mmCIF file of C-alpha atoms in Angstrom:
data_model
loop_
_atom_site.group_PDB
_atom_site.id
_atom_site.type_symbol
_atom_site.label_atom_id
_atom_site.label_comp_id
_atom_site.label_asym_id
_atom_site.label_seq_id
_atom_site.Cartn_x
_atom_site.Cartn_y
_atom_site.Cartn_z
ATOM 1 C CA SER A 1 -0.829 13.872 6.715
ATOM 2 C CA GLN A 2 -3.428 12.410 4.365
ATOM 3 C CA GLN A 3 -4.228 9.294 6.341
ATOM 4 C CA GLY A 4 -7.370 7.556 5.223
ATOM 5 C CA GLU A 5 -9.714 6.015 7.755
ATOM 6 C CA GLU A 6 -11.923 3.222 6.493
ATOM 7 C CA ASP A 7 -15.362 2.455 7.827
ATOM 8 C CA PRO A 8 -16.715 0.000 8.804
ATOM 9 C CA GLN A 9 -13.776 -1.959 10.171
ATOM 10 C CA ALA A 10 -15.511 -5.212 9.268
ATOM 11 C CA LEU A 11 -18.340 -6.083 6.913
ATOM 12 C CA SER A 12 -19.954 -9.465 6.364
ATOM 13 C CA ILE A 13 -22.389 -10.054 3.507
ATOM 14 C CA GLN A 14 -23.825 -12.845 1.378
ATOM 15 C CA GLU A 15 -22.667 -13.616 -2.109
ATOM 16 C CA GLY A 16 -24.583 -11.546 -4.633
ATOM 17 C CA GLU A 17 -25.131 -8.620 -2.285
ATOM 18 C CA ASN A 18 -23.493 -5.220 -2.684
ATOM 19 C CA ALA A 19 -20.750 -4.058 -0.344
ATOM 20 C CA THR A 20 -20.104 -0.415 0.465
ATOM 21 C CA MET A 21 -17.131 0.839 2.403
ATOM 22 C CA ASN A 22 -16.219 4.397 3.215
ATOM 23 C CA CYS A 23 -13.063 6.401 3.607
ATOM 24 C CA SER A 24 -12.539 9.733 5.329
ATOM 25 C CA TYR A 25 -9.446 11.917 5.331
ATOM 26 C CA LYS A 26 -8.419 15.224 6.855
ATOM 27 C CA THR A 27 -6.405 17.316 4.405
ATOM 28 C CA SER A 28 -6.720 18.299 0.771
ATOM 29 C CA ILE A 29 -5.686 15.688 -1.743
ATOM 30 C CA ASN A 30 -4.615 15.323 -5.363
ATOM 31 C CA ASN A 31 -6.050 11.854 -5.737
ATOM 32 C CA LEU A 32 -7.264 8.859 -3.760
ATOM 33 C CA GLN A 33 -6.473 5.227 -4.425
ATOM 34 C CA TRP A 34 -8.259 2.090 -3.295
ATOM 35 C CA TYR A 35 -6.439 -1.177 -2.706
ATOM 36 C CA ARG A 36 -7.391 -4.759 -1.902
ATOM 37 C CA GLN A 37 -5.264 -7.103 0.159
ATOM 38 C CA ASN A 38 -5.866 -10.801 0.479
ATOM 39 C CA SER A 39 -4.504 -12.339 3.645
ATOM 40 C CA GLY A 40 -0.733 -12.362 3.645
ATOM 41 C CA ARG A 41 -0.431 -10.980 0.131
ATOM 42 C CA GLY A 42 0.547 -7.659 -1.376
ATOM 43 C CA LEU A 43 -1.782 -4.768 -2.115
ATOM 44 C CA VAL A 44 -3.671 -4.927 -5.383
ATOM 45 C CA HIS A 45 -4.539 -1.581 -6.908
ATOM 46 C CA LEU A 46 -8.250 -1.179 -7.654
ATOM 47 C CA ILE A 47 -8.964 2.404 -8.682
ATOM 48 C CA LEU A 48 -7.365 5.840 -8.629
ATOM 49 C CA ILE A 49 -9.739 8.797 -8.563
ATOM 50 C CA ARG A 50 -8.438 12.326 -8.997
ATOM 51 C CA SER A 51 -9.571 15.286 -6.934
ATOM 52 C CA ASN A 52 -11.468 16.774 -9.883
ATOM 53 C CA GLU A 53 -13.453 13.569 -10.449
ATOM 54 C CA ARG A 54 -16.637 12.669 -8.610
ATOM 55 C CA GLU A 55 -17.203 9.094 -9.680
ATOM 56 C CA LYS A 56 -15.292 6.331 -11.381
ATOM 57 C CA HIS A 57 -16.193 2.809 -12.441
ATOM 58 C CA SER A 58 -14.158 -0.307 -13.077
ATOM 59 C CA GLY A 59 -16.067 -3.517 -13.695
ATOM 60 C CA ARG A 60 -18.107 -4.237 -10.554
ATOM 61 C CA LEU A 61 -16.405 -1.418 -8.669
ATOM 62 C CA ARG A 62 -17.737 2.102 -8.279
ATOM 63 C CA VAL A 63 -15.812 4.773 -6.410
ATOM 64 C CA THR A 64 -17.118 8.180 -5.468
ATOM 65 C CA LEU A 65 -15.210 11.141 -4.124
ATOM 66 C CA ASP A 66 -16.633 14.129 -2.275
ATOM 67 C CA THR A 67 -13.796 16.567 -1.620
ATOM 68 C CA SER A 68 -16.097 18.963 0.247
ATOM 69 C CA LYS A 69 -16.780 16.253 2.814
ATOM 70 C CA LYS A 70 -13.293 14.765 2.516
ATOM 71 C CA SER A 71 -14.736 11.339 1.930
ATOM 72 C CA SER A 72 -14.802 8.548 -0.601
ATOM 73 C CA SER A 73 -16.774 5.358 -0.961
ATOM 74 C CA LEU A 74 -16.109 2.047 -2.680
ATOM 75 C CA LEU A 75 -19.068 0.023 -3.862
ATOM 76 C CA ILE A 76 -18.625 -3.589 -4.957
ATOM 77 C CA THR A 77 -21.706 -4.877 -6.717
ATOM 78 C CA ALA A 78 -22.808 -8.515 -6.894
ATOM 79 C CA SER A 79 -20.112 -9.608 -4.440
ATOM 80 C CA ARG A 80 -18.374 -12.947 -4.813
ATOM 81 C CA ALA A 81 -16.580 -15.113 -2.283
ATOM 82 C CA ALA A 82 -13.337 -14.151 -4.049
ATOM 83 C CA ASP A 83 -13.928 -10.522 -3.010
ATOM 84 C CA THR A 84 -13.200 -11.509 0.594
ATOM 85 C CA ALA A 85 -10.228 -9.343 1.546
ATOM 86 C CA SER A 86 -9.168 -6.196 3.352
ATOM 87 C CA TYR A 87 -9.758 -2.944 1.525
ATOM 88 C CA PHE A 88 -7.687 0.186 2.066
ATOM 89 C CA CYS A 89 -8.006 3.727 0.847
ATOM 90 C CA ALA A 90 -4.939 5.890 0.326
ATOM 91 C CA PRO A 91 -5.436 9.647 -0.075
ATOM 92 C CA GLY A 92 -2.606 11.162 -2.091
ATOM 93 C CA GLY A 93 -1.245 14.601 -1.283
ATOM 94 C CA SER A 94 1.876 16.490 -2.199
ATOM 95 C CA ASN A 95 4.340 13.637 -2.049
ATOM 96 C CA TYR A 96 4.571 9.933 -2.720
ATOM 97 C CA LYS A 97 3.981 8.902 0.868
ATOM 98 C CA LEU A 98 0.791 6.931 1.399
ATOM 99 C CA THR A 99 -0.654 6.726 4.892
ATOM 100 C CA PHE A 100 -3.055 3.864 5.412
ATOM 101 C CA GLY A 101 -5.779 3.256 7.935
ATOM 102 C CA LYS A 102 -6.662 -0.118 9.373
ATOM 103 C CA GLY A 103 -8.795 -1.045 6.384
ATOM 104 C CA THR A 104 -12.187 -2.663 6.033
ATOM 105 C CA LEU A 105 -12.244 -6.452 6.310
ATOM 106 C CA LEU A 106 -14.888 -7.689 3.885
ATOM 107 C CA THR A 107 -16.167 -11.241 4.233
ATOM 108 C CA VAL A 108 -18.411 -12.553 1.484
ATOM 109 C CA ASN A 109 -20.205 -15.711 2.541
ATOM 110 C CA PRO A 110 -21.059 -18.245 -0.178
ATOM 111 C CA LYS B 1 4.448 -6.119 -18.476
ATOM 112 C CA ALA B 2 5.900 -7.461 -15.244
ATOM 113 C CA GLY B 3 4.703 -6.024 -11.960
ATOM 114 C CA VAL B 4 6.728 -5.027 -8.937
ATOM 115 C CA THR B 5 8.978 -7.932 -8.002
ATOM 116 C CA GLN B 6 10.279 -8.490 -4.508
ATOM 117 C CA THR B 7 12.849 -11.002 -3.334
ATOM 118 C CA PRO B 8 13.085 -13.015 -1.240
ATOM 119 C CA ARG B 9 9.440 -13.771 -0.527
ATOM 120 C CA TYR B 10 10.090 -15.413 2.830
ATOM 121 C CA LEU B 11 13.028 -15.381 5.160
ATOM 122 C CA ILE B 12 13.871 -16.141 8.746
ATOM 123 C CA LYS B 13 16.620 -14.313 10.577
ATOM 124 C CA THR B 14 18.021 -14.338 14.081
ATOM 125 C CA ARG B 15 18.002 -11.352 16.426
ATOM 126 C CA GLY B 16 21.055 -9.189 15.893
ATOM 127 C CA GLN B 17 21.537 -10.192 12.269
ATOM 128 C CA GLN B 18 20.948 -7.937 9.327
ATOM 129 C CA VAL B 19 18.796 -8.432 6.261
ATOM 130 C CA THR B 20 18.629 -7.003 2.759
ATOM 131 C CA LEU B 21 15.423 -7.028 0.736
ATOM 132 C CA SER B 22 15.303 -6.351 -2.962
ATOM 133 C CA CYS B 23 12.711 -4.715 -5.170
ATOM 134 C CA SER B 24 12.482 -4.397 -8.941
ATOM 135 C CA PRO B 25 9.936 -1.761 -9.953
ATOM 136 C CA ILE B 26 7.721 -1.852 -12.993
ATOM 137 C CA SER B 27 9.736 -1.023 -16.070
ATOM 138 C CA GLY B 28 9.966 2.738 -16.520
ATOM 139 C CA HIS B 29 8.938 3.571 -12.964
ATOM 140 C CA ARG B 30 11.443 5.789 -11.204
ATOM 141 C CA SER B 31 9.809 6.141 -7.806
ATOM 142 C CA VAL B 32 10.178 3.251 -5.381
ATOM 143 C CA SER B 33 8.805 3.250 -1.861
ATOM 144 C CA TRP B 34 8.851 0.774 1.004
ATOM 145 C CA TYR B 35 6.254 -0.045 3.637
ATOM 146 C CA GLN B 36 6.187 -2.226 6.707
ATOM 147 C CA GLN B 37 3.015 -4.055 7.673
ATOM 148 C CA THR B 38 2.482 -5.593 11.100
ATOM 149 C CA PRO B 39 -0.722 -6.702 12.848
ATOM 150 C CA GLY B 40 -0.254 -4.106 15.565
ATOM 151 C CA GLN B 41 0.849 -1.030 13.607
ATOM 152 C CA GLY B 42 -0.727 -1.736 10.241
ATOM 153 C CA LEU B 43 0.848 -0.346 7.074
ATOM 154 C CA GLN B 44 3.589 2.171 7.747
ATOM 155 C CA PHE B 45 5.683 4.150 5.288
ATOM 156 C CA LEU B 46 9.423 3.562 5.506
ATOM 157 C CA PHE B 47 10.975 5.646 2.710
ATOM 158 C CA GLU B 48 10.705 6.635 -0.918
ATOM 159 C CA TYR B 49 13.395 6.966 -3.569
ATOM 160 C CA PHE B 50 13.393 8.727 -6.901
ATOM 161 C CA SER B 51 16.348 8.745 -9.290
ATOM 162 C CA GLU B 52 18.629 7.293 -6.597
ATOM 163 C CA THR B 53 17.711 10.006 -4.069
ATOM 164 C CA GLN B 54 15.709 9.486 -0.900
ATOM 165 C CA ARG B 55 12.897 12.027 -1.031
ATOM 166 C CA ASN B 56 10.692 10.965 1.869
ATOM 167 C CA LYS B 57 11.345 9.099 5.080
ATOM 168 C CA GLY B 58 9.002 7.670 7.688
ATOM 169 C CA ASN B 59 9.468 7.469 11.440
ATOM 170 C CA PHE B 60 11.723 4.470 11.688
ATOM 171 C CA PRO B 61 15.060 4.145 13.482
ATOM 172 C CA GLY B 62 18.332 4.436 11.619
ATOM 173 C CA ARG B 63 18.619 0.628 11.543
ATOM 174 C CA PHE B 64 16.304 0.823 8.554
ATOM 175 C CA SER B 65 18.000 2.072 5.440
ATOM 176 C CA GLY B 66 17.587 1.828 1.731
ATOM 177 C CA ARG B 67 19.040 2.758 -1.580
ATOM 178 C CA GLN B 68 18.111 2.929 -5.212
ATOM 179 C CA PHE B 69 20.295 2.053 -8.145
ATOM 180 C CA SER B 70 20.570 3.754 -11.508
ATOM 181 C CA ASN B 71 18.223 1.159 -13.050
ATOM 182 C CA SER B 72 15.603 2.105 -10.395
ATOM 183 C CA ARG B 73 15.928 -1.199 -8.570
ATOM 184 C CA SER B 74 15.923 -0.694 -4.825
ATOM 185 C CA GLU B 75 17.114 -2.457 -1.726
ATOM 186 C CA MET B 76 16.278 -1.949 1.888
ATOM 187 C CA ASN B 77 18.431 -3.069 4.769
ATOM 188 C CA VAL B 78 17.600 -3.649 8.388
ATOM 189 C CA SER B 79 20.541 -4.021 10.737
ATOM 190 C CA THR B 80 20.653 -5.434 14.260
ATOM 191 C CA LEU B 81 17.321 -7.157 13.824
ATOM 192 C CA GLU B 82 14.819 -7.156 16.666
ATOM 193 C CA LEU B 83 11.846 -9.445 17.205
ATOM 194 C CA GLY B 84 9.555 -6.498 16.485
ATOM 195 C CA ASP B 85 10.967 -6.211 12.975
ATOM 196 C CA SER B 86 9.037 -9.324 12.016
ATOM 197 C CA ALA B 87 6.659 -8.059 9.369
ATOM 198 C CA LEU B 88 5.572 -8.053 5.763
ATOM 199 C CA TYR B 89 7.746 -5.566 3.866
ATOM 200 C CA LEU B 90 6.082 -4.152 0.794
ATOM 201 C CA CYS B 91 7.702 -2.332 -2.082
ATOM 202 C CA ALA B 92 5.745 -0.044 -4.391
ATOM 203 C CA SER B 93 6.577 1.784 -7.585
ATOM 204 C CA SER B 94 5.093 4.628 -9.537
ATOM 205 C CA LEU B 95 5.738 6.331 -12.847
ATOM 206 C CA GLU B 96 5.617 9.852 -11.488
ATOM 207 C CA PHE B 97 3.782 12.007 -9.003
ATOM 208 C CA GLY B 98 0.033 11.677 -9.097
ATOM 209 C CA ASN B 99 0.020 8.342 -10.880
ATOM 210 C CA THR B 100 -1.034 4.957 -9.667
ATOM 211 C CA ILE B 101 1.222 3.360 -7.075
ATOM 212 C CA TYR B 102 1.632 -0.385 -7.589
ATOM 213 C CA PHE B 103 2.693 -2.792 -4.878
ATOM 214 C CA GLY B 104 4.630 -6.026 -4.979
ATOM 215 C CA GLU B 105 3.705 -9.250 -3.171
ATOM 216 C CA GLY B 106 5.998 -8.417 -0.287
ATOM 217 C CA SER B 107 8.780 -10.070 1.649
ATOM 218 C CA TRP B 108 7.804 -11.892 4.823
ATOM 219 C CA LEU B 109 10.519 -11.440 7.445
ATOM 220 C CA THR B 110 10.450 -13.468 10.630
ATOM 221 C CA VAL B 111 12.989 -12.640 13.332
ATOM 222 C CA VAL B 112 13.576 -15.358 15.924
#
Protein backbone atom coordinates (compact mmCIF):
# COMPACT_ATOMS: atom_id res chain seq x y z
CA SER A 1 0.00 0.00 0.00
CA GLN A 2 1.05 3.64 -0.28
CA GLN A 3 0.72 4.56 3.37
CA GLY A 4 2.37 7.82 4.26
CA GLU A 5 4.22 8.20 7.53
CA GLU A 6 4.55 11.72 8.86
CA ASP A 7 7.44 12.95 10.94
CA PRO A 8 7.68 14.40 13.52
CA GLN A 9 4.54 13.25 15.30
CA ALA A 10 4.33 16.58 17.11
CA LEU A 11 5.85 19.98 16.47
CA SER A 12 5.55 23.10 18.61
CA ILE A 13 6.75 26.48 17.35
CA GLN A 14 6.23 30.19 17.91
CA GLU A 15 4.12 32.36 15.69
CA GLY A 16 6.17 33.72 12.82
CA GLU A 17 8.51 30.73 12.67
CA ASN A 18 8.59 28.21 9.83
CA ALA A 19 7.28 24.69 10.28
CA THR A 20 8.59 21.72 8.33
CA MET A 21 7.03 18.29 8.39
CA ASN A 22 8.08 15.23 6.45
CA CYS A 23 6.38 12.29 4.85
CA SER A 24 7.84 8.96 3.79
CA TYR A 25 6.20 6.19 1.80
CA LYS A 26 7.18 2.77 0.53
CA THR A 27 5.88 2.17 -2.99
CA SER A 28 5.82 4.12 -6.23
CA ILE A 29 3.18 6.79 -6.50
CA ASN A 30 1.30 8.85 -9.07
CA ASN A 31 0.85 11.82 -6.79
CA LEU A 32 0.93 12.86 -3.15
CA GLN A 33 -1.57 15.05 -1.35
CA TRP A 34 -1.25 17.01 1.86
CA TYR A 35 -4.20 17.66 4.15
CA ARG A 36 -4.86 19.69 7.28
CA GLN A 37 -7.33 18.70 9.96
CA ASN A 38 -8.45 20.95 12.76
CA SER A 39 -9.65 19.13 15.84
CA GLY A 40 -12.90 17.33 15.20
CA ARG A 41 -13.28 18.67 11.67
CA GLY A 42 -12.91 17.23 8.20
CA LEU A 43 -9.73 17.14 6.15
CA VAL A 44 -8.89 20.27 4.21
CA HIS A 45 -6.93 19.73 1.03
CA LEU A 46 -3.71 21.76 0.87
CA ILE A 47 -1.67 20.68 -2.13
CA LEU A 48 -1.44 17.86 -4.66
CA ILE A 49 1.99 17.22 -6.16
CA ARG A 50 2.41 14.81 -9.05
CA SER A 51 5.20 12.28 -9.32
CA ASN A 52 6.88 14.24 -12.12
CA GLU A 53 6.98 17.44 -10.05
CA ARG A 54 9.70 18.30 -7.56
CA GLU A 55 8.30 21.37 -5.86
CA LYS A 56 5.01 23.18 -5.60
CA HIS A 57 3.92 26.36 -3.87
CA SER A 58 0.59 27.63 -2.61
CA GLY A 59 0.61 30.83 -0.59
CA ARG A 60 2.71 30.18 2.52
CA LEU A 61 2.96 26.48 1.72
CA ARG A 62 5.82 24.81 -0.10
CA VAL A 63 5.81 21.10 -0.86
CA THR A 64 8.71 19.11 -2.21
CA LEU A 65 8.74 15.58 -3.54
CA ASP A 66 11.75 13.31 -3.93
CA THR A 67 10.58 10.09 -5.58
CA SER A 68 14.07 8.58 -5.41
CA LYS A 69 13.96 8.82 -1.63
CA LYS A 70 10.21 8.21 -1.46
CA SER A 71 9.74 11.29 0.64
CA SER A 72 7.95 14.61 0.67
CA SER A 73 8.09 17.66 2.88
CA LEU A 74 5.61 20.40 3.71
CA LEU A 75 6.96 23.78 4.72
CA ILE A 76 4.67 26.40 6.25
CA THR A 77 6.34 29.78 6.36
CA ALA A 78 5.56 32.56 8.85
CA SER A 79 3.27 30.30 10.89
CA ARG A 80 0.15 31.67 12.53
CA ALA A 81 -1.84 30.43 15.49
CA ALA A 82 -4.57 29.46 13.01
CA ASP A 83 -2.15 26.94 11.45
CA THR A 84 -2.45 24.81 14.60
CA ALA A 85 -3.80 21.49 13.33
CA SER A 86 -2.86 17.96 12.36
CA TYR A 87 -1.24 17.53 8.97
CA PHE A 88 -1.46 14.35 6.92
CA CYS A 89 0.19 13.22 3.74
CA ALA A 90 -1.55 10.82 1.39
CA PRO A 91 0.53 9.12 -1.32
CA GLY A 92 -1.64 8.19 -4.28
CA GLY A 93 -1.04 4.99 -6.22
CA SER A 94 -3.05 2.98 -8.69
CA ASN A 95 -6.45 3.37 -7.11
CA TYR A 96 -8.51 5.87 -5.18
CA LYS A 97 -7.70 4.41 -1.78
CA LEU A 98 -5.76 6.76 0.47
CA THR A 99 -3.86 5.29 3.40
CA PHE A 100 -3.01 7.78 6.10
CA GLY A 101 -0.40 7.80 8.81
CA LYS A 102 -0.89 9.27 12.25
CA GLY A 103 -0.14 12.79 11.07
CA THR A 104 1.95 15.59 12.49
CA LEU A 105 0.31 17.66 15.22
CA LEU A 106 1.48 21.24 14.74
CA THR A 107 1.01 23.71 17.58
CA VAL A 108 1.73 27.35 16.85
CA ASN A 109 2.04 29.37 20.03
CA PRO A 110 1.01 33.04 19.89
CA LYS B 1 -19.26 25.61 -5.92
CA ALA B 2 -20.43 23.59 -2.94
CA GLY B 3 -18.02 21.18 -1.30
CA VAL B 4 -18.65 17.65 -0.12
CA THR B 5 -21.72 17.66 2.10
CA GLN B 6 -22.34 15.09 4.78
CA THR B 7 -25.46 14.56 6.85
CA PRO B 8 -26.14 14.26 9.67
CA ARG B 9 -23.20 15.99 11.33
CA TYR B 10 -23.79 14.45 14.74
CA LEU B 11 -25.79 11.49 15.90
CA ILE B 12 -26.09 9.20 18.86
CA LYS B 13 -27.21 5.61 18.49
CA THR B 14 -27.66 2.66 20.81
CA ARG B 15 -25.75 -0.61 20.53
CA GLY B 16 -27.49 -2.99 18.17
CA GLN B 17 -29.16 -0.27 16.12
CA GLN B 18 -28.25 0.61 12.59
CA VAL B 19 -27.29 3.93 11.07
CA THR B 20 -27.25 5.46 7.60
CA LEU B 21 -24.94 8.34 6.71
CA SER B 22 -25.33 10.41 3.60
CA CYS B 23 -22.82 12.14 1.36
CA SER B 24 -23.30 14.52 -1.55
CA PRO B 25 -20.11 14.86 -3.59
CA ILE B 26 -18.91 17.96 -5.35
CA SER B 27 -20.92 18.51 -8.49
CA GLY B 28 -19.48 16.49 -11.36
CA HIS B 29 -17.44 14.18 -9.15
CA ARG B 30 -18.18 10.53 -9.78
CA SER B 31 -15.88 8.89 -7.26
CA VAL B 32 -17.00 8.82 -3.65
CA SER B 33 -15.06 7.19 -0.85
CA TRP B 34 -15.62 6.75 2.87
CA TYR B 35 -13.20 6.76 5.78
CA GLN B 36 -13.49 6.07 9.47
CA GLN B 37 -11.40 8.03 11.94
CA THR B 38 -10.91 6.95 15.55
CA PRO B 39 -8.29 8.00 18.11
CA GLY B 40 -6.90 4.48 18.28
CA GLN B 41 -6.85 3.43 14.62
CA GLY B 42 -6.55 6.80 12.92
CA LEU B 43 -7.95 7.29 9.42
CA GLN B 44 -8.99 4.06 7.76
CA PHE B 45 -10.41 3.50 4.29
CA LEU B 46 -13.85 1.90 4.18
CA PHE B 47 -14.82 1.76 0.50
CA GLU B 48 -14.92 3.68 -2.75
CA TYR B 49 -17.65 3.92 -5.36
CA PHE B 50 -17.56 5.06 -8.95
CA SER B 51 -20.61 5.19 -11.22
CA GLU B 52 -22.66 3.19 -8.69
CA THR B 53 -20.06 0.39 -8.50
CA GLN B 54 -17.90 -0.41 -5.51
CA ARG B 55 -14.33 -0.46 -6.80
CA ASN B 56 -12.30 -0.67 -3.60
CA LYS B 57 -13.03 -1.99 -0.14
CA GLY B 58 -11.11 -1.73 3.11
CA ASN B 59 -10.79 -4.28 5.89
CA PHE B 60 -14.06 -3.77 7.67
CA PRO B 61 -16.69 -6.35 8.60
CA GLY B 62 -19.77 -6.88 6.48
CA ARG B 63 -21.80 -4.74 8.91
CA PHE B 64 -20.37 -1.79 7.02
CA SER B 65 -21.92 -1.30 3.63
CA GLY B 66 -22.48 1.46 1.17
CA ARG B 67 -24.02 2.37 -2.11
CA GLN B 68 -23.93 5.09 -4.70
CA PHE B 69 -26.85 6.47 -6.63
CA SER B 70 -27.03 7.53 -10.25
CA ASN B 71 -26.55 11.19 -9.23
CA SER B 72 -23.29 10.16 -7.47
CA ARG B 73 -24.70 10.75 -4.01
CA SER B 74 -23.65 8.01 -1.62
CA GLU B 75 -24.81 6.45 1.59
CA MET B 76 -23.08 4.20 4.02
CA ASN B 77 -24.82 1.94 6.48
CA VAL B 78 -23.59 0.32 9.64
CA SER B 79 -25.78 -2.41 11.08
CA THR B 80 -25.76 -3.94 14.56
CA LEU B 81 -23.79 -1.04 15.97
CA GLU B 82 -21.02 -1.69 18.47
CA LEU B 83 -19.41 0.73 20.91
CA GLY B 84 -16.24 0.57 18.82
CA ASP B 85 -18.08 2.01 15.84
CA SER B 86 -18.07 5.39 17.55
CA ALA B 87 -16.02 7.52 15.20
CA LEU B 88 -15.86 10.39 12.77
CA TYR B 89 -16.99 9.13 9.36
CA LEU B 90 -15.57 11.10 6.48
CA CYS B 91 -16.75 11.13 2.90
CA ALA B 92 -14.51 12.24 0.04
CA SER B 93 -15.07 12.85 -3.64
CA SER B 94 -12.90 13.17 -6.69
CA LEU B 95 -13.38 14.02 -10.34
CA GLU B 96 -11.35 11.13 -11.67
CA PHE B 97 -8.24 9.13 -10.98
CA GLY B 98 -5.19 11.19 -10.17
CA ASN B 99 -7.11 14.31 -9.25
CA THR B 100 -7.51 16.01 -5.93
CA ILE B 101 -9.63 14.17 -3.38
CA TYR B 102 -11.82 16.50 -1.34
CA PHE B 103 -13.26 15.64 2.05
CA GLY B 104 -16.45 16.66 3.79
CA GLU B 105 -16.75 17.82 7.40
CA GLY B 106 -17.71 14.35 8.54
CA SER B 107 -20.45 12.72 10.56
CA TRP B 108 -19.76 12.18 14.25
CA LEU B 109 -21.32 8.90 15.38
CA THR B 110 -21.50 8.04 19.05
CA VAL B 111 -22.72 4.58 20.02
CA VAL B 112 -23.92 4.20 23.60
